[in-house]
């Protein structure tokens, strides 16, 4: 599941849950709680993913610049660029961590609704009640799956963060045939960053 799948599913659920606003019992109240949670989640999610996508494109451009620095044997510019990328990746990590915490709040809201006895332990013959229960459980599963997706992205960003940090370290460049080590690392990073962009 990526961001586009998630947004599409959430829009569908907003429509599904809105039908309970005219139901009896307490369904309008609980449906509204989840609708608010969905909206909060989608709002933060869009901001984070848009920022992350832009940042990843910046990294691709930075790595192209670093390749030029390597060709010019410009060690200081390479290290400066990697330092900036390391700082930027820390910001992306913080943003994605924020989104995961918002999703966790959303899941907590759903769990609260699911544990409310007057909602889920009524007459099993009441179709609307059972439909609502199934819809809420379906939404819960989507949120949990999207958390897993974001945790994978978060892990990839942390791995890149470590690689950027390692690439900043000084080397004995004469021993490693001038900038060969940085060149190899840059090529590997370029592949990893492009893979990360495709996963969003």
Tab-separated table of N, CA and C in Angstrom, residues 3-4 10 15 24 29 31 52 80 83 85 87-88 117 120-121 124 129 157 165 167 172 186 195 200:
chain	number	residue	atom	x	y	z
A	3	UNK	N	0.907	5.774	-0.748
A	3	UNK	CA	0.117	6.930	-0.331
A	3	UNK	C	-1.144	7.089	-1.185
A	4	UNK	N	-1.053	6.819	-2.491
A	4	UNK	CA	-2.229	6.977	-3.350
A	4	UNK	C	-3.302	5.943	-3.015
A	10	UNK	N	-9.196	5.880	2.051
A	10	UNK	CA	-9.722	6.752	3.101
A	10	UNK	C	-10.904	7.579	2.592
A	15	UNK	N	-16.960	8.302	2.797
A	15	UNK	CA	-18.304	8.151	2.245
A	15	UNK	C	-19.101	7.074	2.956
A	24	UNK	N	-29.795	5.304	13.856
A	24	UNK	CA	-30.251	5.397	15.245
A	24	UNK	C	-29.105	4.999	16.179
A	29	UNK	N	-22.475	9.636	16.472
A	29	UNK	CA	-21.397	10.149	17.323
A	29	UNK	C	-20.092	9.400	17.061
A	31	UNK	N	-19.328	7.442	14.464
A	31	UNK	CA	-18.887	7.616	13.076
A	31	UNK	C	-18.155	8.944	12.922
A	52	UNK	N	8.444	14.613	1.769
A	52	UNK	CA	9.419	13.538	1.592
A	52	UNK	C	9.762	13.354	0.119
A	80	UNK	N	30.565	18.410	2.498
A	80	UNK	CA	29.548	19.422	2.820
A	80	UNK	C	28.170	18.990	2.298
A	83	UNK	N	26.825	16.186	4.380
A	83	UNK	CA	26.397	16.714	5.677
A	83	UNK	C	24.982	17.287	5.581
A	85	UNK	N	22.710	16.456	3.336
A	85	UNK	CA	21.788	15.347	3.097
A	85	UNK	C	21.481	14.602	4.389
A	87	UNK	N	21.445	15.921	7.398
A	87	UNK	CA	20.534	16.774	8.163
A	87	UNK	C	19.114	16.696	7.592
A	88	UNK	N	19.005	16.749	6.266
A	88	UNK	CA	17.691	16.666	5.623
A	88	UNK	C	17.009	15.335	5.916
A	117	UNK	N	-19.374	-1.110	24.431
A	117	UNK	CA	-20.328	-2.226	24.479
A	117	UNK	C	-21.648	-1.916	23.793
A	120	UNK	N	-21.119	-2.485	19.923
A	120	UNK	CA	-20.758	-3.762	19.325
A	120	UNK	C	-21.335	-4.991	20.010
A	121	UNK	N	-22.112	-4.801	21.030
A	121	UNK	CA	-22.685	-5.967	21.705
A	121	UNK	C	-24.198	-5.848	21.822
A	124	UNK	N	-27.720	-8.989	17.529
A	124	UNK	CA	-27.009	-9.391	16.309
A	124	UNK	C	-27.868	-9.319	15.057
A	129	UNK	N	-25.978	-2.141	12.683
A	129	UNK	CA	-24.963	-2.268	13.729
A	129	UNK	C	-23.817	-3.160	13.258
A	157	UNK	N	14.767	5.419	5.421
A	157	UNK	CA	15.316	6.764	5.644
A	157	UNK	C	16.411	6.736	6.710
A	165	UNK	N	25.838	9.849	6.855
A	165	UNK	CA	26.750	10.157	7.957
A	165	UNK	C	28.116	9.516	7.729
A	167	UNK	N	29.382	8.673	4.892
A	167	UNK	CA	30.010	9.293	3.727
A	167	UNK	C	30.673	10.623	4.062
A	172	UNK	N	41.494	8.126	4.143
A	172	UNK	CA	42.831	8.268	3.580
A	172	UNK	C	42.675	8.092	2.069
A	186	UNK	N	28.550	6.898	-3.539
A	186	UNK	CA	27.594	7.797	-4.186
A	186	UNK	C	26.723	7.040	-5.182
A	195	UNK	N	15.169	4.081	-5.364
A	195	UNK	CA	14.265	3.022	-4.900
A	195	UNK	C	13.286	3.568	-3.864
A	200	UNK	N	7.249	5.460	-2.536
A	200	UNK	CA	6.275	6.399	-1.964
A	200	UNK	C	4.962	6.371	-2.742
